[in-house]
């Protein structure tokens, strides 16, 4: 019974199977990979992915309501708008926060198998965080592409109130406004890419931290801020 508990990923204890040498384990330590199955536990990944998506949706909605969405490149008086910088920074923070939460959950909920060294266990935990990050990134990209296609289709079905706006200097956009719009798009694109890269690192670190807390049996009260803890009666 104790051997089964070790295989299911509980913290090591006296008498648990240990690794004797690289590539060789002691009798009783089994490997799920040896039977053709994978070390990736999709249940933990799915849970982390759901949390990452939910946090992204909530924070992006909050940002849009608070004025942190990408808007016009100029203000009403013609001055340059710095909203694109705020929107870019907000996207970076949302990416890091969602990936960290999803990665931590995946690493904490993944079962630890008894056939890996400490370094191998850390890698497996981190990989679960990266899988969560990859799924969230691909999901956001698909949703964004679909929203862009729907918006383009809706705009194409409406009559153009200014058919010659870009060709008429009297009514069209000035070169300065067009240049600011291009620069804003570049800044926002760079912020999105930087946020994705930082989120990957955050997901890996959070997943390994979750795995460490799993092995240590760390109480949730050590993770949750004191303000949100339920007081013991």
mmCIF file with all atom_site columns, C-alpha atoms in Angstrom:
data_model
loop_
_atom_site.group_PDB
_atom_site.id
_atom_site.type_symbol
_atom_site.label_atom_id
_atom_site.label_alt_id
_atom_site.label_comp_id
_atom_site.label_asym_id
_atom_site.label_entity_id
_atom_site.label_seq_id
_atom_site.pdbx_PDB_ins_code
_atom_site.Cartn_x
_atom_site.Cartn_y
_atom_site.Cartn_z
_atom_site.occupancy
_atom_site.B_iso_or_equiv
_atom_site.pdbx_formal_charge
_atom_site.auth_seq_id
_atom_site.auth_comp_id
_atom_site.auth_asym_id
_atom_site.auth_atom_id
_atom_site.pdbx_PDB_model_num
ATOM 1   C CA . UNK A 1 1   ? 0.000   0.000  0.000   1.00 0.00 ? 1   UNK A CA 1
ATOM 2   C CA . UNK A 1 2   ? 2.914   2.309  0.766   1.00 0.00 ? 2   UNK A CA 1
ATOM 3   C CA . UNK A 1 3   ? 4.441   1.525  -2.631  1.00 0.00 ? 3   UNK A CA 1
ATOM 4   C CA . UNK A 1 4   ? 1.191   2.460  -4.357  1.00 0.00 ? 4   UNK A CA 1
ATOM 5   C CA . UNK A 1 5   ? 1.101   5.735  -2.495  1.00 0.00 ? 5   UNK A CA 1
ATOM 6   C CA . UNK A 1 6   ? 4.570   6.615  -3.769  1.00 0.00 ? 6   UNK A CA 1
ATOM 7   C CA . UNK A 1 7   ? 3.647   5.817  -7.346  1.00 0.00 ? 7   UNK A CA 1
ATOM 8   C CA . UNK A 1 8   ? 0.627   8.068  -7.126  1.00 0.00 ? 8   UNK A CA 1
ATOM 9   C CA . UNK A 1 9   ? 2.840   11.059 -6.404  1.00 0.00 ? 9   UNK A CA 1
ATOM 10  C CA . UNK A 1 10  ? 2.880   11.578 -2.672  1.00 0.00 ? 10  UNK A CA 1
ATOM 11  C CA . UNK A 1 11  ? 5.896   13.061 -0.929  1.00 0.00 ? 11  UNK A CA 1
ATOM 12  C CA . UNK A 1 12  ? 8.796   10.645 -0.365  1.00 0.00 ? 12  UNK A CA 1
ATOM 13  C CA . UNK A 1 13  ? 8.957   8.934  2.980   1.00 0.00 ? 13  UNK A CA 1
ATOM 14  C CA . UNK A 1 14  ? 11.214  6.371  4.624   1.00 0.00 ? 14  UNK A CA 1
ATOM 15  C CA . UNK A 1 15  ? 11.066  3.133  2.707   1.00 0.00 ? 15  UNK A CA 1
ATOM 16  C CA . UNK A 1 16  ? 9.992   4.757  -0.564  1.00 0.00 ? 16  UNK A CA 1
ATOM 17  C CA . UNK A 1 17  ? 11.700  3.550  -3.760  1.00 0.00 ? 17  UNK A CA 1
ATOM 18  C CA . UNK A 1 18  ? 14.705  5.646  -4.616  1.00 0.00 ? 18  UNK A CA 1
ATOM 19  C CA . UNK A 1 19  ? 16.785  6.111  -7.729  1.00 0.00 ? 19  UNK A CA 1
ATOM 20  C CA . UNK A 1 20  ? 19.988  4.105  -7.475  1.00 0.00 ? 20  UNK A CA 1
ATOM 21  C CA . UNK A 1 21  ? 21.778  5.390  -10.560 1.00 0.00 ? 21  UNK A CA 1
ATOM 22  C CA . UNK A 1 22  ? 20.997  7.392  -13.707 1.00 0.00 ? 22  UNK A CA 1
ATOM 23  C CA . UNK A 1 23  ? 18.558  5.461  -15.855 1.00 0.00 ? 23  UNK A CA 1
ATOM 24  C CA . UNK A 1 24  ? 18.021  2.755  -13.170 1.00 0.00 ? 24  UNK A CA 1
ATOM 25  C CA . UNK A 1 25  ? 15.491  2.652  -10.378 1.00 0.00 ? 25  UNK A CA 1
ATOM 26  C CA . UNK A 1 26  ? 15.151  0.412  -7.394  1.00 0.00 ? 26  UNK A CA 1
ATOM 27  C CA . UNK A 1 27  ? 12.693  -2.484 -7.458  1.00 0.00 ? 27  UNK A CA 1
ATOM 28  C CA . UNK A 1 28  ? 9.106   -1.374 -7.016  1.00 0.00 ? 28  UNK A CA 1
ATOM 29  C CA . UNK A 1 29  ? 9.441   2.002  -8.754  1.00 0.00 ? 29  UNK A CA 1
ATOM 30  C CA . UNK A 1 30  ? 7.424   1.865  -11.946 1.00 0.00 ? 30  UNK A CA 1
ATOM 31  C CA . UNK A 1 31  ? 7.363   4.297  -14.807 1.00 0.00 ? 31  UNK A CA 1
ATOM 32  C CA . UNK A 1 32  ? 4.191   5.240  -16.659 1.00 0.00 ? 32  UNK A CA 1
ATOM 33  C CA . UNK A 1 33  ? 6.378   5.919  -19.669 1.00 0.00 ? 33  UNK A CA 1
ATOM 34  C CA . UNK A 1 34  ? 7.588   2.333  -19.692 1.00 0.00 ? 34  UNK A CA 1
ATOM 35  C CA . UNK A 1 35  ? 4.118   1.092  -20.553 1.00 0.00 ? 35  UNK A CA 1
ATOM 36  C CA . UNK A 1 36  ? 3.742   3.462  -23.464 1.00 0.00 ? 36  UNK A CA 1
ATOM 37  C CA . UNK A 1 37  ? 1.704   6.093  -21.601 1.00 0.00 ? 37  UNK A CA 1
ATOM 38  C CA . UNK A 1 38  ? 2.684   9.716  -21.144 1.00 0.00 ? 38  UNK A CA 1
ATOM 39  C CA . UNK A 1 39  ? 3.959   11.618 -18.149 1.00 0.00 ? 39  UNK A CA 1
ATOM 40  C CA . UNK A 1 40  ? 1.692   14.535 -19.085 1.00 0.00 ? 40  UNK A CA 1
ATOM 41  C CA . UNK A 1 41  ? -1.444  14.501 -16.957 1.00 0.00 ? 41  UNK A CA 1
ATOM 42  C CA . UNK A 1 42  ? -4.130  16.152 -19.020 1.00 0.00 ? 42  UNK A CA 1
ATOM 43  C CA . UNK A 1 43  ? -6.514  16.533 -16.113 1.00 0.00 ? 43  UNK A CA 1
ATOM 44  C CA . UNK A 1 44  ? -4.095  18.845 -14.323 1.00 0.00 ? 44  UNK A CA 1
ATOM 45  C CA . UNK A 1 45  ? -3.365  20.649 -17.594 1.00 0.00 ? 45  UNK A CA 1
ATOM 46  C CA . UNK A 1 46  ? -7.083  21.133 -18.309 1.00 0.00 ? 46  UNK A CA 1
ATOM 47  C CA . UNK A 1 47  ? -7.652  22.568 -14.843 1.00 0.00 ? 47  UNK A CA 1
ATOM 48  C CA . UNK A 1 48  ? -4.767  24.994 -15.186 1.00 0.00 ? 48  UNK A CA 1
ATOM 49  C CA . UNK A 1 49  ? -5.898  25.949 -18.673 1.00 0.00 ? 49  UNK A CA 1
ATOM 50  C CA . UNK A 1 50  ? -9.432  26.709 -17.495 1.00 0.00 ? 50  UNK A CA 1
ATOM 51  C CA . UNK A 1 51  ? -8.087  28.904 -14.702 1.00 0.00 ? 51  UNK A CA 1
ATOM 52  C CA . UNK A 1 52  ? -5.745  30.741 -17.075 1.00 0.00 ? 52  UNK A CA 1
ATOM 53  C CA . UNK A 1 53  ? -8.538  31.439 -19.557 1.00 0.00 ? 53  UNK A CA 1
ATOM 54  C CA . UNK A 1 54  ? -10.933 32.589 -16.841 1.00 0.00 ? 54  UNK A CA 1
ATOM 55  C CA . UNK A 1 55  ? -8.391  34.995 -15.344 1.00 0.00 ? 55  UNK A CA 1
ATOM 56  C CA . UNK A 1 56  ? -7.548  36.363 -18.797 1.00 0.00 ? 56  UNK A CA 1
ATOM 57  C CA . UNK A 1 57  ? -11.199 37.015 -19.622 1.00 0.00 ? 57  UNK A CA 1
ATOM 58  C CA . UNK A 1 58  ? -11.907 38.707 -16.293 1.00 0.00 ? 58  UNK A CA 1
ATOM 59  C CA . UNK A 1 59  ? -8.813  40.920 -16.360 1.00 0.00 ? 59  UNK A CA 1
ATOM 60  C CA . UNK A 1 60  ? -9.222  41.883 -20.022 1.00 0.00 ? 60  UNK A CA 1
ATOM 61  C CA . UNK A 1 61  ? -12.849 42.824 -19.407 1.00 0.00 ? 61  UNK A CA 1
ATOM 62  C CA . UNK A 1 62  ? -11.777 44.893 -16.429 1.00 0.00 ? 62  UNK A CA 1
ATOM 63  C CA . UNK A 1 63  ? -9.087  46.574 -18.517 1.00 0.00 ? 63  UNK A CA 1
ATOM 64  C CA . UNK A 1 64  ? -11.534 47.403 -21.289 1.00 0.00 ? 64  UNK A CA 1
ATOM 65  C CA . UNK A 1 65  ? -13.942 48.909 -18.759 1.00 0.00 ? 65  UNK A CA 1
ATOM 66  C CA . UNK A 1 66  ? -11.178 50.891 -17.050 1.00 0.00 ? 66  UNK A CA 1
ATOM 67  C CA . UNK A 1 67  ? -9.931  52.350 -20.337 1.00 0.00 ? 67  UNK A CA 1
ATOM 68  C CA . UNK A 1 68  ? -6.908  50.086 -20.746 1.00 0.00 ? 68  UNK A CA 1
ATOM 69  C CA . UNK A 1 69  ? -7.956  48.811 -24.160 1.00 0.00 ? 69  UNK A CA 1
ATOM 70  C CA . UNK A 1 70  ? -6.254  49.871 -27.386 1.00 0.00 ? 70  UNK A CA 1
ATOM 71  C CA . UNK A 1 71  ? -7.951  53.050 -28.588 1.00 0.00 ? 71  UNK A CA 1
ATOM 72  C CA . UNK A 1 72  ? -7.387  55.973 -30.926 1.00 0.00 ? 72  UNK A CA 1
ATOM 73  C CA . UNK A 1 73  ? -3.763  57.134 -31.395 1.00 0.00 ? 73  UNK A CA 1
ATOM 74  C CA . UNK A 1 74  ? -4.700  60.763 -30.705 1.00 0.00 ? 74  UNK A CA 1
ATOM 75  C CA . UNK A 1 75  ? -6.803  62.622 -28.183 1.00 0.00 ? 75  UNK A CA 1
ATOM 76  C CA . UNK A 1 76  ? -9.721  64.899 -28.971 1.00 0.00 ? 76  UNK A CA 1
ATOM 77  C CA . UNK A 1 77  ? -7.440  67.953 -29.114 1.00 0.00 ? 77  UNK A CA 1
ATOM 78  C CA . UNK A 1 78  ? -5.048  66.232 -31.535 1.00 0.00 ? 78  UNK A CA 1
ATOM 79  C CA . UNK A 1 79  ? -2.378  65.439 -28.946 1.00 0.00 ? 79  UNK A CA 1
ATOM 80  C CA . UNK A 1 80  ? -0.690  62.042 -28.887 1.00 0.00 ? 80  UNK A CA 1
ATOM 81  C CA . UNK A 1 81  ? -2.482  59.434 -26.813 1.00 0.00 ? 81  UNK A CA 1
ATOM 82  C CA . UNK A 1 82  ? -0.402  57.253 -24.510 1.00 0.00 ? 82  UNK A CA 1
ATOM 83  C CA . UNK A 1 83  ? -3.228  54.782 -24.157 1.00 0.00 ? 83  UNK A CA 1
ATOM 84  C CA . UNK A 1 84  ? -1.409  52.311 -26.376 1.00 0.00 ? 84  UNK A CA 1
ATOM 85  C CA . UNK A 1 85  ? 1.410   52.049 -23.818 1.00 0.00 ? 85  UNK A CA 1
ATOM 86  C CA . UNK A 1 86  ? -1.030  51.464 -20.974 1.00 0.00 ? 86  UNK A CA 1
ATOM 87  C CA . UNK A 1 87  ? -2.872  48.859 -23.038 1.00 0.00 ? 87  UNK A CA 1
ATOM 88  C CA . UNK A 1 88  ? 0.384   47.107 -23.898 1.00 0.00 ? 88  UNK A CA 1
ATOM 89  C CA . UNK A 1 89  ? 1.531   46.981 -20.272 1.00 0.00 ? 89  UNK A CA 1
ATOM 90  C CA . UNK A 1 90  ? -1.865  45.682 -19.223 1.00 0.00 ? 90  UNK A CA 1
ATOM 91  C CA . UNK A 1 91  ? -1.660  42.861 -21.771 1.00 0.00 ? 91  UNK A CA 1
ATOM 92  C CA . UNK A 1 92  ? 1.763   41.897 -20.381 1.00 0.00 ? 92  UNK A CA 1
ATOM 93  C CA . UNK A 1 93  ? 0.445   41.837 -16.801 1.00 0.00 ? 93  UNK A CA 1
ATOM 94  C CA . UNK A 1 94  ? -2.624  39.810 -17.784 1.00 0.00 ? 94  UNK A CA 1
ATOM 95  C CA . UNK A 1 95  ? -0.483  37.263 -19.617 1.00 0.00 ? 95  UNK A CA 1
ATOM 96  C CA . UNK A 1 96  ? 1.876   36.813 -16.677 1.00 0.00 ? 96  UNK A CA 1
ATOM 97  C CA . UNK A 1 97  ? -0.903  36.618 -14.081 1.00 0.00 ? 97  UNK A CA 1
ATOM 98  C CA . UNK A 1 98  ? -3.022  34.082 -15.972 1.00 0.00 ? 98  UNK A CA 1
ATOM 99  C CA . UNK A 1 99  ? -0.070  31.871 -16.930 1.00 0.00 ? 99  UNK A CA 1
ATOM 100 C CA . UNK A 1 100 ? 1.270   31.904 -13.370 1.00 0.00 ? 100 UNK A CA 1
ATOM 101 C CA . UNK A 1 101 ? -2.068  30.884 -11.857 1.00 0.00 ? 101 UNK A CA 1
ATOM 102 C CA . UNK A 1 102 ? -2.702  28.157 -14.425 1.00 0.00 ? 102 UNK A CA 1
ATOM 103 C CA . UNK A 1 103 ? 0.860   26.848 -14.224 1.00 0.00 ? 103 UNK A CA 1
ATOM 104 C CA . UNK A 1 104 ? 0.819   26.705 -10.435 1.00 0.00 ? 104 UNK A CA 1
ATOM 105 C CA . UNK A 1 105 ? -2.433  24.754 -10.414 1.00 0.00 ? 105 UNK A CA 1
ATOM 106 C CA . UNK A 1 106 ? -1.157  22.278 -13.015 1.00 0.00 ? 106 UNK A CA 1
ATOM 107 C CA . UNK A 1 107 ? 2.094   21.716 -11.121 1.00 0.00 ? 107 UNK A CA 1
ATOM 108 C CA . UNK A 1 108 ? 0.362   21.388 -7.767  1.00 0.00 ? 108 UNK A CA 1
ATOM 109 C CA . UNK A 1 109 ? -2.278  18.939 -9.017  1.00 0.00 ? 109 UNK A CA 1
ATOM 110 C CA . UNK A 1 110 ? 0.075   16.744 -11.045 1.00 0.00 ? 110 UNK A CA 1
ATOM 111 C CA . UNK A 1 111 ? 0.833   13.397 -9.426  1.00 0.00 ? 111 UNK A CA 1
ATOM 112 C CA . UNK A 1 112 ? 4.480   12.746 -8.719  1.00 0.00 ? 112 UNK A CA 1
ATOM 113 C CA . UNK A 1 113 ? 5.724   9.404  -10.014 1.00 0.00 ? 113 UNK A CA 1
ATOM 114 C CA . UNK A 1 114 ? 8.355   7.439  -8.168  1.00 0.00 ? 114 UNK A CA 1
ATOM 115 C CA . UNK A 1 115 ? 10.797  6.862  -11.014 1.00 0.00 ? 115 UNK A CA 1
ATOM 116 C CA . UNK A 1 116 ? 12.317  10.316 -11.371 1.00 0.00 ? 116 UNK A CA 1
ATOM 117 C CA . UNK A 1 117 ? 15.093  12.227 -9.668  1.00 0.00 ? 117 UNK A CA 1
ATOM 118 C CA . UNK A 1 118 ? 14.474  15.618 -8.119  1.00 0.00 ? 118 UNK A CA 1
ATOM 119 C CA . UNK A 1 119 ? 15.669  17.364 -11.279 1.00 0.00 ? 119 UNK A CA 1
ATOM 120 C CA . UNK A 1 120 ? 13.442  15.191 -13.460 1.00 0.00 ? 120 UNK A CA 1
ATOM 121 C CA . UNK A 1 121 ? 10.426  15.891 -11.271 1.00 0.00 ? 121 UNK A CA 1
ATOM 122 C CA . UNK A 1 122 ? 11.098  19.615 -11.561 1.00 0.00 ? 122 UNK A CA 1
ATOM 123 C CA . UNK A 1 123 ? 11.273  19.352 -15.347 1.00 0.00 ? 123 UNK A CA 1
ATOM 124 C CA . UNK A 1 124 ? 8.001   17.434 -15.505 1.00 0.00 ? 124 UNK A CA 1
ATOM 125 C CA . UNK A 1 125 ? 6.275   20.014 -13.326 1.00 0.00 ? 125 UNK A CA 1
ATOM 126 C CA . UNK A 1 126 ? 7.628   22.830 -15.479 1.00 0.00 ? 126 UNK A CA 1
ATOM 127 C CA . UNK A 1 127 ? 6.530   21.117 -18.675 1.00 0.00 ? 127 UNK A CA 1
ATOM 128 C CA . UNK A 1 128 ? 2.968   20.992 -17.355 1.00 0.00 ? 128 UNK A CA 1
ATOM 129 C CA . UNK A 1 129 ? 3.130   24.746 -16.853 1.00 0.00 ? 129 UNK A CA 1
ATOM 130 C CA . UNK A 1 130 ? 4.417   25.240 -20.401 1.00 0.00 ? 130 UNK A CA 1
ATOM 131 C CA . UNK A 1 131 ? 1.606   23.091 -21.806 1.00 0.00 ? 131 UNK A CA 1
ATOM 132 C CA . UNK A 1 132 ? -0.910  25.254 -19.966 1.00 0.00 ? 132 UNK A CA 1
ATOM 133 C CA . UNK A 1 133 ? 0.746   28.385 -21.358 1.00 0.00 ? 133 UNK A CA 1
ATOM 134 C CA . UNK A 1 134 ? 0.764   26.976 -24.893 1.00 0.00 ? 134 UNK A CA 1
ATOM 135 C CA . UNK A 1 135 ? -2.899  26.010 -24.747 1.00 0.00 ? 135 UNK A CA 1
ATOM 136 C CA . UNK A 1 136 ? -3.903  29.423 -23.405 1.00 0.00 ? 136 UNK A CA 1
ATOM 137 C CA . UNK A 1 137 ? -1.822  31.237 -26.027 1.00 0.00 ? 137 UNK A CA 1
ATOM 138 C CA . UNK A 1 138 ? -3.232  29.220 -28.929 1.00 0.00 ? 138 UNK A CA 1
ATOM 139 C CA . UNK A 1 139 ? -6.763  29.640 -27.584 1.00 0.00 ? 139 UNK A CA 1
ATOM 140 C CA . UNK A 1 140 ? -6.402  33.417 -27.325 1.00 0.00 ? 140 UNK A CA 1
ATOM 141 C CA . UNK A 1 141 ? -4.928  33.574 -30.836 1.00 0.00 ? 141 UNK A CA 1
ATOM 142 C CA . UNK A 1 142 ? -7.843  31.596 -32.285 1.00 0.00 ? 142 UNK A CA 1
ATOM 143 C CA . UNK A 1 143 ? -10.438 33.720 -30.503 1.00 0.00 ? 143 UNK A CA 1
ATOM 144 C CA . UNK A 1 144 ? -8.708  36.928 -31.619 1.00 0.00 ? 144 UNK A CA 1
ATOM 145 C CA . UNK A 1 145 ? -8.526  35.747 -35.234 1.00 0.00 ? 145 UNK A CA 1
ATOM 146 C CA . UNK A 1 146 ? -12.191 34.739 -35.190 1.00 0.00 ? 146 UNK A CA 1
ATOM 147 C CA . UNK A 1 147 ? -13.208 38.094 -33.712 1.00 0.00 ? 147 UNK A CA 1
ATOM 148 C CA . UNK A 1 148 ? -11.179 39.894 -36.401 1.00 0.00 ? 148 UNK A CA 1
ATOM 149 C CA . UNK A 1 149 ? -12.858 37.912 -39.166 1.00 0.00 ? 149 UNK A CA 1
ATOM 150 C CA . UNK A 1 150 ? -16.308 38.622 -37.771 1.00 0.00 ? 150 UNK A CA 1
ATOM 151 C CA . UNK A 1 151 ? -15.506 42.319 -37.401 1.00 0.00 ? 151 UNK A CA 1
ATOM 152 C CA . UNK A 1 152 ? -14.196 42.494 -40.977 1.00 0.00 ? 152 UNK A CA 1
ATOM 153 C CA . UNK A 1 153 ? -17.285 40.756 -42.298 1.00 0.00 ? 153 UNK A CA 1
ATOM 154 C CA . UNK A 1 154 ? -19.558 43.091 -40.373 1.00 0.00 ? 154 UNK A CA 1
ATOM 155 C CA . UNK A 1 155 ? -17.639 46.174 -41.556 1.00 0.00 ? 155 UNK A CA 1
ATOM 156 C CA . UNK A 1 156 ? -17.732 44.996 -45.158 1.00 0.00 ? 156 UNK A CA 1
ATOM 157 C CA . UNK A 1 157 ? -21.499 44.686 -45.109 1.00 0.00 ? 157 UNK A CA 1
ATOM 158 C CA . UNK A 1 158 ? -21.966 48.324 -44.030 1.00 0.00 ? 158 UNK A CA 1
ATOM 159 C CA . UNK A 1 159 ? -21.810 51.297 -46.433 1.00 0.00 ? 159 UNK A CA 1
ATOM 160 C CA . UNK A 1 160 ? -18.666 53.398 -46.225 1.00 0.00 ? 160 UNK A CA 1
ATOM 161 C CA . UNK A 1 161 ? -19.608 56.946 -45.103 1.00 0.00 ? 161 UNK A CA 1
ATOM 162 C CA . UNK A 1 162 ? -16.253 58.354 -46.303 1.00 0.00 ? 162 UNK A CA 1
ATOM 163 C CA . UNK A 1 163 ? -15.258 56.522 -49.480 1.00 0.00 ? 163 UNK A CA 1
ATOM 164 C CA . UNK A 1 164 ? -12.524 59.046 -50.297 1.00 0.00 ? 164 UNK A CA 1
ATOM 165 C CA . UNK A 1 165 ? -11.420 59.863 -46.774 1.00 0.00 ? 165 UNK A CA 1
ATOM 166 C CA . UNK A 1 166 ? -7.890  58.626 -47.221 1.00 0.00 ? 166 UNK A CA 1
ATOM 167 C CA . UNK A 1 167 ? -7.465  60.354 -50.570 1.00 0.00 ? 167 UNK A CA 1
ATOM 168 C CA . UNK A 1 168 ? -8.970  63.697 -49.626 1.00 0.00 ? 168 UNK A CA 1
ATOM 169 C CA . UNK A 1 169 ? -6.689  65.848 -47.455 1.00 0.00 ? 169 UNK A CA 1
ATOM 170 C CA . UNK A 1 170 ? -9.637  67.950 -46.374 1.00 0.00 ? 170 UNK A CA 1
ATOM 171 C CA . UNK A 1 171 ? -11.552 65.093 -44.793 1.00 0.00 ? 171 UNK A CA 1
ATOM 172 C CA . UNK A 1 172 ? -9.035  62.269 -44.496 1.00 0.00 ? 172 UNK A CA 1
ATOM 173 C CA . UNK A 1 173 ? -6.545  61.379 -41.823 1.00 0.00 ? 173 UNK A CA 1
ATOM 174 C CA . UNK A 1 174 ? -3.314  63.302 -41.680 1.00 0.00 ? 174 UNK A CA 1
ATOM 175 C CA . UNK A 1 175 ? 0.073   61.691 -42.125 1.00 0.00 ? 175 UNK A CA 1
ATOM 176 C CA . UNK A 1 176 ? 0.884   62.279 -38.472 1.00 0.00 ? 176 UNK A CA 1
ATOM 177 C CA . UNK A 1 177 ? -2.210  60.414 -37.327 1.00 0.00 ? 177 UNK A CA 1
ATOM 178 C CA . UNK A 1 178 ? -1.471  57.523 -39.679 1.00 0.00 ? 178 UNK A CA 1
ATOM 179 C CA . UNK A 1 179 ? 2.113   57.382 -38.453 1.00 0.00 ? 179 UNK A CA 1
ATOM 180 C CA . UNK A 1 180 ? 0.970   57.361 -34.827 1.00 0.00 ? 180 UNK A CA 1
ATOM 181 C CA . UNK A 1 181 ? -1.485  54.575 -35.599 1.00 0.00 ? 181 UNK A CA 1
ATOM 182 C CA . UNK A 1 182 ? 1.289   52.502 -37.186 1.00 0.00 ? 182 UNK A CA 1
ATOM 183 C CA . UNK A 1 183 ? 3.589   53.115 -34.235 1.00 0.00 ? 183 UNK A CA 1
ATOM 184 C CA . UNK A 1 184 ? 0.805   52.182 -31.829 1.00 0.00 ? 184 UNK A CA 1
ATOM 185 C CA . UNK A 1 185 ? 0.233   48.914 -33.642 1.00 0.00 ? 185 UNK A CA 1
ATOM 186 C CA . UNK A 1 186 ? 3.955   48.115 -33.461 1.00 0.00 ? 186 UNK A CA 1
ATOM 187 C CA . UNK A 1 187 ? 4.109   48.930 -29.756 1.00 0.00 ? 187 UNK A CA 1
ATOM 188 C CA . UNK A 1 188 ? 1.045   46.833 -28.986 1.00 0.00 ? 188 UNK A CA 1
ATOM 189 C CA . UNK A 1 189 ? 2.356   43.933 -31.063 1.00 0.00 ? 189 UNK A CA 1
ATOM 190 C CA . UNK A 1 190 ? 5.713   44.056 -29.291 1.00 0.00 ? 190 UNK A CA 1
ATOM 191 C CA . UNK A 1 191 ? 3.957   44.151 -25.916 1.00 0.00 ? 191 UNK A CA 1
ATOM 192 C CA . UNK A 1 192 ? 1.874   41.119 -26.884 1.00 0.00 ? 192 UNK A CA 1
ATOM 193 C CA . UNK A 1 193 ? 4.955   39.141 -27.943 1.00 0.00 ? 193 UNK A CA 1
ATOM 194 C CA . UNK A 1 194 ? 6.908   40.182 -24.841 1.00 0.00 ? 194 UNK A CA 1
ATOM 195 C CA . UNK A 1 195 ? 3.976   39.273 -22.637 1.00 0.00 ? 195 UNK A CA 1
ATOM 196 C CA . UNK A 1 196 ? 3.759   35.829 -24.230 1.00 0.00 ? 196 UNK A CA 1
ATOM 197 C CA . UNK A 1 197 ? 7.471   35.181 -23.668 1.00 0.00 ? 197 UNK A CA 1
ATOM 198 C CA . UNK A 1 198 ? 7.367   36.375 -20.062 1.00 0.00 ? 198 UNK A CA 1
ATOM 199 C CA . UNK A 1 199 ? 4.210   34.352 -19.472 1.00 0.00 ? 199 UNK A CA 1
ATOM 200 C CA . UNK A 1 200 ? 5.996   31.175 -20.626 1.00 0.00 ? 200 UNK A CA 1
ATOM 201 C CA . UNK A 1 201 ? 8.742   31.739 -18.061 1.00 0.00 ? 201 UNK A CA 1
ATOM 202 C CA . UNK A 1 202 ? 6.169   32.578 -15.390 1.00 0.00 ? 202 UNK A CA 1
ATOM 203 C CA . UNK A 1 203 ? 4.191   29.396 -16.150 1.00 0.00 ? 203 UNK A CA 1
ATOM 204 C CA . UNK A 1 204 ? 7.331   27.258 -15.822 1.00 0.00 ? 204 UNK A CA 1
ATOM 205 C CA . UNK A 1 205 ? 8.369   28.882 -12.535 1.00 0.00 ? 205 UNK A CA 1
ATOM 206 C CA . UNK A 1 206 ? 4.846   28.725 -11.099 1.00 0.00 ? 206 UNK A CA 1
ATOM 207 C CA . UNK A 1 207 ? 4.449   25.052 -12.058 1.00 0.00 ? 207 UNK A CA 1
ATOM 208 C CA . UNK A 1 208 ? 7.746   24.077 -10.423 1.00 0.00 ? 208 UNK A CA 1
ATOM 209 C CA . UNK A 1 209 ? 6.752   26.067 -7.347  1.00 0.00 ? 209 UNK A CA 1
ATOM 210 C CA . UNK A 1 210 ? 3.409   24.262 -7.261  1.00 0.00 ? 210 UNK A CA 1
ATOM 211 C CA . UNK A 1 211 ? 5.184   20.925 -7.528  1.00 0.00 ? 211 UNK A CA 1
ATOM 212 C CA . UNK A 1 212 ? 7.506   21.851 -4.675  1.00 0.00 ? 212 UNK A CA 1
ATOM 213 C CA . UNK A 1 213 ? 4.549   22.857 -2.515  1.00 0.00 ? 213 UNK A CA 1
ATOM 214 C CA . UNK A 1 214 ? 2.856   19.554 -3.429  1.00 0.00 ? 214 UNK A CA 1
ATOM 215 C CA . UNK A 1 215 ? 5.857   17.532 -2.284  1.00 0.00 ? 215 UNK A CA 1
ATOM 216 C CA . UNK A 1 216 ? 6.212   19.561 0.901   1.00 0.00 ? 216 UNK A CA 1
ATOM 217 C CA . UNK A 1 217 ? 2.508   19.287 1.673   1.00 0.00 ? 217 UNK A CA 1
ATOM 218 C CA . UNK A 1 218 ? 2.411   23.054 2.074   1.00 0.00 ? 218 UNK A CA 1
ATOM 219 C CA . UNK A 1 219 ? -0.879  24.336 3.450   1.00 0.00 ? 219 UNK A CA 1
ATOM 220 C CA . UNK A 1 220 ? -2.931  26.579 1.220   1.00 0.00 ? 220 UNK A CA 1
ATOM 221 C CA . UNK A 1 221 ? -2.802  29.199 3.957   1.00 0.00 ? 221 UNK A CA 1
ATOM 222 C CA . UNK A 1 222 ? 0.873   29.701 3.138   1.00 0.00 ? 222 UNK A CA 1
ATOM 223 C CA . UNK A 1 223 ? -0.055  30.573 -0.459  1.00 0.00 ? 223 UNK A CA 1
ATOM 224 C CA . UNK A 1 224 ? -3.292  32.533 -0.097  1.00 0.00 ? 224 UNK A CA 1
ATOM 225 C CA . UNK A 1 225 ? -2.829  36.101 1.193   1.00 0.00 ? 225 UNK A CA 1
ATOM 226 C CA . UNK A 1 226 ? -3.859  36.632 4.789   1.00 0.00 ? 226 UNK A CA 1
ATOM 227 C CA . UNK A 1 227 ? -6.705  38.933 3.734   1.00 0.00 ? 227 UNK A CA 1
ATOM 228 C CA . UNK A 1 228 ? -8.439  36.087 1.874   1.00 0.00 ? 228 UNK A CA 1
ATOM 229 C CA . UNK A 1 229 ? -7.816  33.323 4.384   1.00 0.00 ? 229 UNK A CA 1
ATOM 230 C CA . UNK A 1 230 ? -10.732 31.786 6.226   1.00 0.00 ? 230 UNK A CA 1
ATOM 231 C CA . UNK A 1 231 ? -10.224 32.191 9.904   1.00 0.00 ? 231 UNK A CA 1
ATOM 232 C CA . UNK A 1 232 ? -10.156 28.976 11.876  1.00 0.00 ? 232 UNK A CA 1
ATOM 233 C CA . UNK A 1 233 ? -12.925 28.689 14.414  1.00 0.00 ? 233 UNK A CA 1
#
